[in-house]
Amino acid sequence: MSDPQHSLNHDIKQLIIEALGLEDISAQDIDDEQTLFGEGLGLDSVDALELGLAIQKRFGIKIDADAKDTRNHFTSVASLAAFVTAKQAA
Amino acid sequence: MKWINLEHLLLPTIAPRALTAAPALDHAGLCAQALQLAAGLQQRKVRRLAVHLEDAGQLAVALLGAWRAGAHVLLPADLQAQTRQRWQGEVDLWLSDQAQDCTLEELCQAALPPAALELDTPCLSLCTSGSSGEPKRIDKTLRQLANEVLALEALWGQDLGAACIIGSIATQHIYGLLFRVLWPLCAGRTFVRKQLPFPEDLQRASREQPAFAWVASPALLKRMGDNLDWPALSQVRKVFSSGGELPADAANALQQRLQQWPVEILGSSETGGIAWRQGSSLWQPFAEVQLSQDAYGALRIASPYLPAGHIEQSMDAVEFVGTRFRLLGRLDRIVKLEEKRISLPMLERALLEHAWVEDARLGVVQENRASLGALLVLSPAGLHALRNQGRRAVTEALRSHLSEHCEALALPRRWRLLRQLPYNAQGKLPQSEVEALLLAPRPQGPEVLSQTQVDNQLQLQLLVSPDLAYFNGHFPQTPVLPGVVQIDWAIALAQPLLDQPRRFAGMEVLKFQQLARPGDTLALTLRFDAERGKLYFTYLNADAACSSGRIVLEVAGA
């Protein structure tokens, strides 16, 4: 359970819970592939804005504002983790 | 760019006017489509239609077409089942992006001839939550809207010049409708069809334009990060913000990054624009708006954007400073969450309809994002559910129950389960008290209902709060009071019995016989034997032995 991928996913779940003030939800309750916005976890566009800021701050990365469809990275924990990994490698 | 009055938008023009792109639409194309739609609506004898379209260009066609046909347009706030049901009886047809509704294309027929639009019959209904929480319809005439766009152009038209209007907010509400659609149409400015709620998209759209301006809201403007190309964005001609007050630090940050202050608009669906401010805490009324106050200090508004002769009584308390004013807050229990108007009494009533709820009060929790929190007293059935299914099952069920009554944004994110709500002697529970309770952490200790001490023995009645912090992990679906917590409580509550400062040194004959669960009342007996340094404890749960044992307490520092 200590592989880096798993731990990054866990960190992102923890960040979602803390940044968005979610109660009664723990990291285990969020699936890696679960849709975060709209249906699924039920988050909205303001949460997406908050999460964008929190991700950039926590992982010291920048969302490339000139790239198209940057918000697709926010679909699920897995896609966010892939995005963070790619950005940190860059 | 030549101004065309709202009522004359469908009259033939000679000079070509660009309007929007992707797909490209110019003013002549807009008129052609609107006149075709008008014909289709007349043919179907549609008198009233509900319109919900994401595309500002399509919305422009729908509005002008409907008005040309003499039809009344209702703009619902959303397309939720409840909303549809609420308005179903008042409209002949729904025009939206959803598959079950009509599209523009299928309504179009051979065009009606161009004509000026009627100014003084009601032509538009906006929807908002009224003070009781019931969705409320606000009717407007074209003249009210026409007056307002003229005033906007007089104030900011010159600064905007040929700026393309880019919006982060929807066009279903008065602000987006005026600023993203009607004003640009009259002024001959181009606009971006889609709502762009994210800063990266706003930046990309801005960069495609030689000149641009933003129609935004605090939800976006206070969350724009360092990842943006601020030097490029500082070309923005104007930044408009409305829907709620922009916090001063967000306004300051924008000023630093853009070298200009955002223009904030104060208004409501009922009144249209009331006042504006730019880099000031004070609001400047629009030129033709006349303001006064009632006995409670709440703003009263007379304006050419209201029906003639109507004075709108708001629930916003204000303080005048010369002709300008400061907002002091709402006098009722309508709150704004990220610019969405939410009626707390309506949601509380909805909560009370649930069999698990005995009493409930809601308040706003201001953290990274504003959300609602609920103070809840569970009914016996609710407590039963909590004890047997766990806290998450209860809050999820209540959220799901509420979701039939409100948008997802208004679903409480924080829940505090109380034995009773702390009403004051007048039977009131001030909102400040509700919000303080929501900010407080969940309890870790018991609620001491009574205690009596005889010699070296202490008798206590304890309530195990349904909201105890330990229950989440112990265990998620069957909350029980952990044994270690019972021992902690015994030591903490025994302090008055102790002869000198002592600390935990061990346990003897520890017995756990029965579970203690949320909402239980426990009788705790504590006896301290100073000679042996032992604390005897016994918890009874409804007369049945729950746990007992001896705690060895040694002298601290010994």
XYZ file of C-alpha atoms in Angstrom:
648
model
C 0.000 0.000 0.000
C 2.988 2.288 0.097
C 3.482 2.716 -3.639
C 3.791 6.377 -4.673
C 0.713 6.249 -6.933
C -1.504 5.084 -4.120
C -0.125 7.664 -1.758
C -0.599 10.506 -4.267
C -4.217 9.444 -4.801
C -4.707 9.409 -1.058
C -3.152 12.882 -0.693
C -5.473 14.244 -3.364
C -8.528 12.758 -1.672
C -7.447 14.257 1.625
C -6.953 17.615 -0.094
C -10.437 17.460 -1.624
C -11.986 16.699 1.769
C -10.095 19.483 3.530
C -10.266 22.196 0.873
C -13.986 21.723 0.318
C -14.995 21.135 3.937
C -16.587 17.738 3.314
C -17.873 16.075 6.470
C -18.571 12.393 7.031
C -16.466 11.474 4.025
C -13.070 9.874 4.374
C -10.458 9.195 1.730
C -11.613 5.576 1.543
C -15.068 6.737 0.513
C -13.800 8.337 -2.698
C -13.002 5.987 -5.556
C -10.050 6.824 -7.768
C -12.254 6.830 -10.862
C -15.371 8.361 -9.306
C -16.730 11.477 -11.023
C -16.052 14.405 -8.726
C -18.336 17.044 -10.202
C -22.029 17.112 -10.935
C -23.296 13.632 -10.171
C -20.938 11.442 -8.213
C -19.445 13.343 -5.320
C -21.806 16.225 -6.095
C -19.280 19.037 -6.272
C -19.982 22.208 -8.255
C -18.035 24.742 -10.287
C -17.095 26.766 -7.221
C -15.563 23.601 -5.743
C -13.700 23.152 -9.018
C -12.287 26.674 -8.667
C -11.286 26.036 -5.048
C -9.750 22.707 -5.906
C -7.775 24.264 -8.766
C -6.199 26.714 -6.342
C -5.597 24.073 -3.666
C -3.945 21.615 -6.075
C -1.594 24.270 -7.419
C -0.639 25.377 -3.937
C -0.263 21.935 -2.379
C 1.824 20.405 -5.177
C 3.655 23.541 -6.269
C 2.441 23.240 -9.843
C 0.725 25.598 -12.251
C -2.286 24.862 -14.375
C -1.263 25.907 -17.865
C -3.888 28.519 -18.596
C -3.220 28.486 -22.321
C -3.747 24.774 -22.775
C -7.170 23.681 -23.918
C -9.553 21.768 -21.683
C -7.426 22.016 -18.538
C -10.514 21.247 -16.494
C -10.671 17.722 -17.923
C -7.905 16.906 -15.463
C -10.421 17.498 -12.682
C -12.731 14.660 -13.680
C -11.596 12.175 -11.046
C -8.898 11.565 -8.452
C -7.060 9.360 -10.941
C -7.031 12.046 -13.643
C -5.919 14.662 -11.112
C -3.111 12.389 -9.944
C -1.971 11.847 -13.534
C -2.030 15.608 -14.073
C -0.011 16.313 -10.917
C 2.527 13.615 -11.805
C 2.961 14.973 -15.325
C 3.323 18.548 -14.061
C 5.849 17.597 -11.395
C 7.935 15.703 -13.961
C 7.897 18.643 -16.375
C -20.747 51.075 -33.620
C -24.135 52.644 -33.569
C -26.544 52.206 -30.692
C -29.866 50.544 -31.500
C -32.608 50.778 -28.913
C -33.809 47.459 -27.587
C -37.256 47.858 -29.146
C -35.703 48.541 -32.571
C -33.292 45.608 -32.708
C -35.339 43.746 -35.312
C -35.701 46.714 -37.684
C -33.564 46.474 -40.830
C -30.089 47.999 -40.543
C -27.693 48.848 -43.308
C -24.312 48.710 -41.621
C -23.137 45.138 -40.935
C -22.703 44.335 -37.240
C -20.748 41.365 -35.997
C -22.330 39.670 -33.024
C -20.733 36.433 -32.016
C -18.643 33.545 -33.304
C -18.455 29.738 -33.282
C -20.712 29.588 -35.213
C -20.522 33.115 -36.617
C -23.671 35.165 -36.326
C -24.103 38.792 -37.330
C -26.933 41.145 -36.556
C -28.720 40.462 -39.846
C -28.509 36.716 -39.207
C -29.871 37.199 -35.719
C -32.849 39.172 -37.052
C -33.561 36.586 -39.740
C -33.588 33.735 -37.214
C -35.631 35.700 -34.680
C -38.289 36.563 -37.281
C -38.484 32.911 -38.323
C -38.908 31.845 -34.738
C -41.580 34.531 -34.291
C -43.497 33.020 -37.193
C -43.223 29.534 -35.728
C -44.418 30.673 -32.322
C -47.367 32.518 -33.827
C -48.297 29.509 -35.915
C -48.322 27.312 -32.826
C -50.227 29.992 -30.950
C -47.587 30.059 -28.222
C -48.345 32.894 -25.799
C -45.865 32.030 -23.068
C -42.704 29.992 -23.284
C -39.976 28.975 -20.869
C -36.455 29.465 -22.225
C -33.270 27.971 -20.803
C -30.353 28.128 -23.252
C -26.645 28.067 -22.484
C -25.739 29.860 -25.675
C -26.110 33.644 -25.399
C -26.525 33.934 -29.188
C -29.394 31.462 -29.199
C -30.919 33.193 -26.223
C -30.829 36.487 -28.145
C -32.680 34.842 -31.042
C -35.224 33.290 -28.683
C -35.943 36.522 -26.810
C -36.281 38.745 -29.863
C -38.278 36.136 -31.743
C -40.675 35.603 -28.863
C -41.125 39.329 -28.340
C -41.778 39.891 -32.026
C -44.464 37.213 -31.834
C -45.991 38.938 -28.829
C -45.080 35.969 -26.622
C -43.983 36.202 -23.013
C -40.651 34.604 -22.065
C -40.063 32.977 -18.690
C -36.442 32.355 -17.750
C -36.387 29.571 -15.127
C -33.318 29.458 -12.916
C -32.686 25.816 -13.809
C -34.355 22.802 -15.411
C -34.746 20.634 -12.330
C -37.920 18.534 -12.142
C -39.248 20.691 -9.321
C -38.677 23.878 -11.306
C -40.398 22.456 -14.364
C -43.329 21.374 -12.293
C -43.605 24.803 -10.685
C -43.899 26.612 -14.023
C -45.470 23.902 -16.157
C -48.971 25.360 -15.882
C -47.834 28.841 -16.854
C -46.134 28.128 -20.173
C -47.153 26.607 -23.495
C -43.715 25.369 -24.466
C -40.177 24.776 -23.194
C -37.246 25.869 -25.337
C -33.971 24.484 -23.975
C -30.863 22.428 -24.635
C -32.485 19.335 -23.149
C -33.686 16.583 -25.450
C -37.266 16.575 -24.183
C -37.764 20.268 -25.068
C -38.126 22.206 -28.321
C -35.115 23.553 -30.168
C -34.911 26.811 -32.106
C -34.533 24.950 -35.385
C -37.732 22.965 -35.103
C -39.775 26.070 -34.299
C -38.624 28.178 -37.248
C -41.071 28.992 -40.076
C -41.120 31.489 -42.968
C -40.135 34.779 -41.326
C -42.509 37.438 -40.052
C -41.778 40.950 -41.368
C -39.517 43.131 -39.182
C -41.279 45.401 -36.701
C -40.564 47.444 -33.606
C -41.152 45.588 -30.329
C -43.876 46.492 -27.892
C -42.398 48.425 -24.956
C -45.090 48.429 -22.336
C -46.636 44.986 -22.079
C -44.830 42.566 -19.781
C -42.556 40.444 -21.965
C -40.214 38.694 -19.572
C -40.378 36.821 -16.283
C -37.328 36.162 -14.186
C -37.399 33.586 -11.432
C -35.871 33.907 -8.015
C -36.502 32.567 -4.552
C -38.794 34.924 -2.700
C -38.424 35.705 0.981
C -40.559 32.695 1.915
C -38.394 30.519 -0.273
C -41.160 29.887 -2.763
C -39.908 30.442 -6.297
C -41.104 33.881 -7.286
C -41.845 35.245 -10.742
C -40.798 38.780 -11.553
C -42.402 40.305 -14.617
C -40.692 42.988 -16.661
C -41.655 45.134 -19.590
C -39.249 45.783 -22.415
C -39.177 49.422 -21.348
C -37.669 48.521 -17.972
C -34.906 46.554 -19.679
C -34.412 49.217 -22.352
C -34.016 51.930 -19.705
C -31.417 49.875 -17.932
C -29.188 49.118 -20.911
C -29.282 52.790 -21.885
C -28.046 53.725 -18.420
C -25.256 51.146 -18.592
C -24.105 52.435 -21.958
C -24.125 56.026 -20.699
C -21.893 55.051 -17.781
C -19.427 52.640 -19.367
C -20.016 52.562 -23.119
C -17.065 54.767 -23.904
C -14.627 52.776 -21.771
C -15.759 49.507 -23.281
C -15.472 50.714 -26.888
C -15.395 47.665 -29.146
C -14.641 45.201 -26.355
C -15.906 41.662 -26.809
C -18.042 40.710 -23.805
C -16.919 37.527 -22.063
C -19.023 36.171 -19.220
C -18.382 33.727 -16.402
C -22.002 33.786 -15.272
C -25.240 32.406 -16.710
C -27.688 34.458 -18.749
C -30.810 33.160 -16.991
C -30.581 35.900 -14.381
C -30.979 39.635 -14.730
C -27.264 40.462 -14.519
C -26.110 38.005 -17.179
C -29.119 38.750 -19.346
C -28.452 42.486 -19.378
C -24.657 42.482 -19.431
C -23.961 39.487 -21.655
C -26.881 39.700 -24.080
C -29.133 42.758 -24.224
C -26.550 45.477 -23.670
C -24.053 44.130 -26.254
C -26.900 43.623 -28.758
C -27.964 47.266 -28.475
C -24.417 48.605 -28.411
C -23.216 46.478 -31.329
C -20.522 44.770 -29.258
C -19.593 41.176 -29.851
C -20.027 38.605 -27.122
C -18.891 35.064 -26.379
C -21.728 32.580 -26.639
C -20.839 30.302 -23.762
C -20.569 30.900 -20.044
C -16.911 30.454 -19.025
C -16.808 29.748 -15.288
C -13.096 28.856 -15.097
C -10.245 31.359 -15.210
C -8.196 29.396 -17.743
C -11.066 29.409 -20.237
C -11.679 33.082 -19.603
C -8.023 33.769 -20.353
C -8.034 31.774 -23.572
C -11.179 33.491 -24.805
C -9.739 36.885 -23.872
C -6.544 36.257 -25.795
C -8.499 35.597 -28.962
C -9.920 39.132 -28.836
C -8.214 42.419 -29.654
C -10.349 44.051 -26.953
C -12.404 42.382 -24.261
C -14.327 42.941 -21.046
C -15.491 40.506 -18.365
C -18.923 39.995 -16.911
C -18.043 37.961 -13.850
C -18.925 37.340 -10.245
C -17.111 37.061 -6.912
C -17.121 33.236 -7.188
C -14.601 33.544 -10.011
C -12.909 36.846 -9.240
C -11.799 35.833 -5.770
C -10.335 32.585 -7.054
C -8.055 33.652 -9.902
C -4.590 32.208 -9.422
C -0.974 33.016 -10.197
C -1.038 30.603 -13.109
C -2.758 33.225 -15.267
C -1.000 35.594 -17.626
C -1.867 38.744 -15.738
C 0.087 41.168 -17.953
C -1.931 39.961 -20.959
C -5.174 40.014 -18.993
C -4.561 43.563 -17.827
C -5.681 44.647 -21.296
C -9.224 43.987 -20.086
C -11.356 47.093 -20.676
C -13.639 46.557 -17.701
C -14.247 43.884 -15.120
C -17.849 43.724 -13.936
C -18.830 41.803 -10.853
C -22.272 41.212 -9.458
C -24.338 38.712 -7.528
C -22.801 39.468 -4.156
C -20.234 41.753 -2.613
C -16.687 41.215 -3.786
C -14.464 40.956 -0.683
C -12.122 43.931 -0.358
C -8.982 41.775 -0.561
C -10.182 40.194 -3.818
C -10.888 43.656 -5.257
C -7.438 44.803 -4.127
C -5.735 41.790 -5.676
C -7.464 42.496 -8.992
C -6.440 46.119 -8.837
C -2.796 45.095 -8.286
C -2.826 42.591 -11.121
C -4.917 44.505 -13.635
C -4.120 48.104 -12.647
C -7.813 48.802 -12.483
C -10.597 48.306 -9.990
C -13.418 45.945 -10.854
C -16.833 47.578 -11.227
C -19.304 46.041 -8.831
C -23.013 46.179 -9.540
C -25.581 45.978 -6.766
C -28.967 44.829 -7.928
C -31.584 42.132 -7.784
C -33.951 40.351 -10.108
C -36.761 42.515 -8.771
C -35.067 45.905 -9.092
C -32.459 45.473 -11.767
C -29.405 47.623 -11.074
C -29.529 49.746 -7.925
C -26.017 51.066 -7.503
C -22.397 50.466 -8.398
C -18.966 51.012 -6.904
C -15.404 50.870 -8.108
C -12.557 50.785 -5.598
C -14.739 52.149 -2.835
C -16.702 50.647 0.013
C -19.617 52.979 -0.734
C -22.250 52.337 -3.380
C -23.220 54.986 -5.896
C -26.862 54.776 -6.995
C -27.489 54.674 -10.754
C -28.439 58.128 -12.029
C -32.183 57.578 -12.287
C -32.580 55.410 -9.209
C -34.158 57.043 -6.157
C -33.383 55.538 -2.803
C -34.843 55.908 0.652
C -35.058 53.853 3.831
C -37.872 52.387 5.871
C -38.120 52.538 9.666
C -35.755 49.568 10.004
C -33.115 51.154 7.820
C -33.850 48.880 4.863
C -33.394 50.255 1.384
C -36.444 51.350 -0.636
C -35.989 51.693 -4.352
C -37.831 53.664 -7.024
C -36.347 53.355 -10.475
C -37.091 53.352 -14.196
C -36.042 49.686 -14.143
C -39.072 48.905 -11.966
C -42.704 49.091 -13.062
C -43.798 52.749 -13.166
C -44.769 54.065 -9.740
C -43.618 50.925 -7.929
C -41.430 51.274 -4.860
C -39.524 48.129 -4.027
C -38.938 47.440 -0.361
C -35.706 45.506 0.055
C -34.496 43.651 3.132
C -31.003 45.145 2.861
C -30.131 47.408 5.765
C -28.077 50.393 4.629
C -26.420 53.512 5.970
C -26.278 56.610 3.794
C -23.122 58.696 3.500
C -24.209 61.701 1.459
C -25.831 60.317 -1.676
C -23.869 57.094 -1.451
C -24.455 54.251 0.966
C -22.955 51.326 2.787
C -24.580 47.878 2.941
C -25.090 46.635 6.494
C -26.559 43.190 5.807
C -29.864 41.434 5.336
C -32.746 41.865 7.739
C -34.234 38.479 6.889
C -32.937 34.944 6.603
C -32.210 34.932 2.914
C -28.522 34.262 2.382
C -26.281 34.292 -0.622
C -24.042 31.323 -1.255
C -21.568 32.090 -3.983
C -24.128 34.538 -5.435
C -27.060 32.157 -5.282
C -29.977 33.345 -3.210
C -31.031 30.711 -0.699
C -33.978 30.879 1.660
C -33.046 29.251 4.954
C -36.662 29.005 6.215
C -37.687 27.092 3.084
C -34.897 24.542 3.509
C -35.614 24.241 7.232
C -39.250 23.486 6.470
C -38.123 20.857 3.998
C -35.827 19.294 6.611
C -38.645 19.214 9.160
C -40.732 17.168 6.750
C -38.269 14.310 7.154
C -39.240 11.721 9.750
C -35.748 11.753 11.252
C -35.799 15.458 12.057
C -37.273 16.963 15.195
C -35.901 20.471 14.801
C -33.434 22.167 12.487
C -31.761 25.500 11.893
C -29.430 26.435 9.078
C -26.595 28.897 8.856
C -23.756 29.839 6.557
C -20.312 28.373 7.117
C -17.699 30.702 5.656
C -14.609 28.716 4.869
C -12.689 28.418 1.598
C -16.068 28.356 0.022
C -19.331 29.344 1.603
C -21.684 26.469 2.310
C -24.617 25.762 4.566
C -24.418 24.013 7.905
C -27.315 22.472 9.774
C -28.018 22.322 13.487
C -30.173 19.285 13.878
C -32.208 17.688 16.620
C -32.957 14.114 15.617
C -36.353 12.566 16.246
C -36.434 9.144 17.968
C -36.526 7.589 14.493
C -33.564 9.713 13.464
C -31.609 8.713 16.546
C -32.428 5.091 15.822
C -31.057 5.525 12.302
C -27.923 7.191 13.648
C -27.326 4.374 16.141
C -27.848 1.623 13.625
C -26.597 3.089 10.363
C -24.109 5.733 11.403
C -23.763 9.443 10.912
C -22.963 9.413 7.245
C -26.072 7.411 6.396
C -28.152 9.999 8.251
C -26.575 13.093 6.706
C -26.559 11.536 3.241
C -30.245 10.668 3.524
C -31.084 14.197 4.627
C -28.989 15.714 1.853
C -30.728 13.517 -0.652
C -34.125 14.501 0.791
C -33.201 18.189 0.504
C -31.900 17.812 -3.019
C -35.514 17.606 -4.151
C -35.996 21.128 -2.832
C -32.840 22.961 -3.797
C -29.761 23.080 -5.939
C -26.772 20.974 -4.931
C -24.970 24.114 -3.832
C -27.424 24.646 -0.982
C -27.097 21.151 0.477
C -25.613 21.445 3.966
C -22.047 20.238 4.141
C -21.728 20.451 7.881
C -24.096 18.918 10.390
C -24.163 19.381 14.138
C -26.437 16.995 15.992
C -27.758 18.550 19.182
C -30.017 17.345 21.957
C -32.020 20.525 21.590
C -31.586 23.867 19.917
C -30.429 26.597 22.305
C -33.386 28.963 21.984
C -33.181 32.011 24.226
C -35.822 33.086 26.726
C -37.806 34.769 23.958
C -37.872 31.516 22.038
C -35.458 32.908 19.490
C -32.222 31.533 18.188
C -30.111 34.388 16.819
C -28.407 33.645 13.530
C -25.032 34.596 15.045
C -25.516 31.839 17.638
C -26.386 29.314 14.915
C -23.251 30.214 13.030
C -21.064 30.068 16.151
C -22.370 26.563 16.913
C -21.630 25.480 13.358
C -18.057 26.714 13.678
C -17.492 24.913 16.983
C -15.750 21.529 16.764
C -17.773 18.404 17.481
C -17.775 17.538 21.210
C -15.236 15.173 22.712
C -16.594 15.196 26.230
C -19.924 14.156 27.701
C -22.713 16.538 28.504
C -23.003 16.494 32.303
C -26.698 16.568 33.169
C -26.240 16.405 36.952
C -23.635 15.589 39.550
C -23.651 15.080 43.283
C -20.675 14.472 45.531
C -20.874 12.638 48.847
C -17.502 12.364 50.627
C -15.135 10.669 48.224
C -17.833 9.516 45.839
C -19.230 11.355 42.821
C -22.507 10.514 41.054
C -22.985 11.856 37.540
C -25.636 11.715 34.855
C -23.993 11.976 31.463
C -25.450 12.365 28.026
C -23.517 10.782 25.207
C -23.848 13.438 22.531
C -25.169 12.083 19.235
C -22.478 14.177 17.598
C -19.436 12.939 19.503
C -16.287 13.368 17.435
C -15.192 9.777 18.140
C -18.172 8.208 16.426
C -16.989 8.783 12.868
C -14.241 6.212 13.034
C -15.681 4.043 15.799
C -17.445 2.675 13.865
C -18.695 4.354 10.699
C -21.900 2.303 10.508
C -22.435 1.475 14.166
C -21.230 4.291 16.377
C -20.301 3.143 19.888
C -18.539 5.001 22.658
C -14.948 3.690 22.743
C -13.808 2.158 26.024
C -10.713 4.322 26.106
C -12.935 7.405 25.915
C -14.991 6.162 28.863
C -11.765 5.905 30.863
C -10.645 9.381 29.754
C -13.989 10.830 30.821
C -13.809 9.074 34.194
C -10.353 10.518 34.885
C -11.355 14.020 33.727
C -14.572 14.035 35.760
C -12.843 12.653 38.861
C -10.566 15.664 39.236
C -12.602 17.205 42.129
C -12.080 13.959 44.113
C -8.313 13.882 43.838
C -6.141 14.906 46.775
C -3.257 16.121 44.616
C -2.263 16.180 40.925
C -2.087 12.607 39.693
C -1.542 10.849 36.421
C -2.646 7.608 34.794
C -0.496 4.633 35.742
C -2.551 1.596 34.774
C -5.830 -0.280 34.838
C -7.198 -3.127 36.915
C -10.187 -5.458 36.536
C -11.492 -3.627 33.532
C -14.895 -4.878 32.328
C -16.919 -3.758 29.328
C -20.333 -5.376 29.465
C -22.637 -3.317 27.283
C -22.265 -0.773 24.519
C -22.905 2.916 25.016
C -24.286 4.550 21.907
C -25.203 8.026 20.618
C -27.932 9.662 22.657
C -27.588 7.313 25.650
C -27.769 8.681 29.167
C -25.162 7.079 31.399
C -24.946 7.038 35.182
C -21.322 7.257 36.239
C -20.195 6.531 39.786
C -16.669 7.578 40.735
C -14.960 6.778 44.008
C -11.401 7.667 44.803
C -9.290 5.718 47.292
C -6.454 8.155 48.061
C -4.503 5.652 50.133
C -4.214 3.142 47.313
C -4.234 5.797 44.587
C -7.111 4.068 42.813
C -10.161 5.491 41.082
C -13.156 3.121 40.994
C -15.559 3.783 38.163
C -18.871 2.232 37.111
C -20.931 3.263 34.093
C -24.570 2.183 34.031
C -26.609 2.438 30.870
C -30.315 2.404 31.713
C -29.590 0.476 34.918
C -27.587 -2.188 33.090
C -23.871 -2.420 33.819
C -22.017 -0.858 30.972
C -18.419 -0.827 32.133
C -16.404 -0.732 35.335
C -12.859 -0.960 36.594
C -10.108 0.589 38.663
C -7.764 3.226 37.320
C -4.408 3.501 39.056
C -3.464 7.159 39.451
C 0.028 7.914 40.724
C 1.153 11.199 42.153
C 2.380 13.434 39.342
C 6.127 14.116 39.569
C 6.591 11.231 42.035
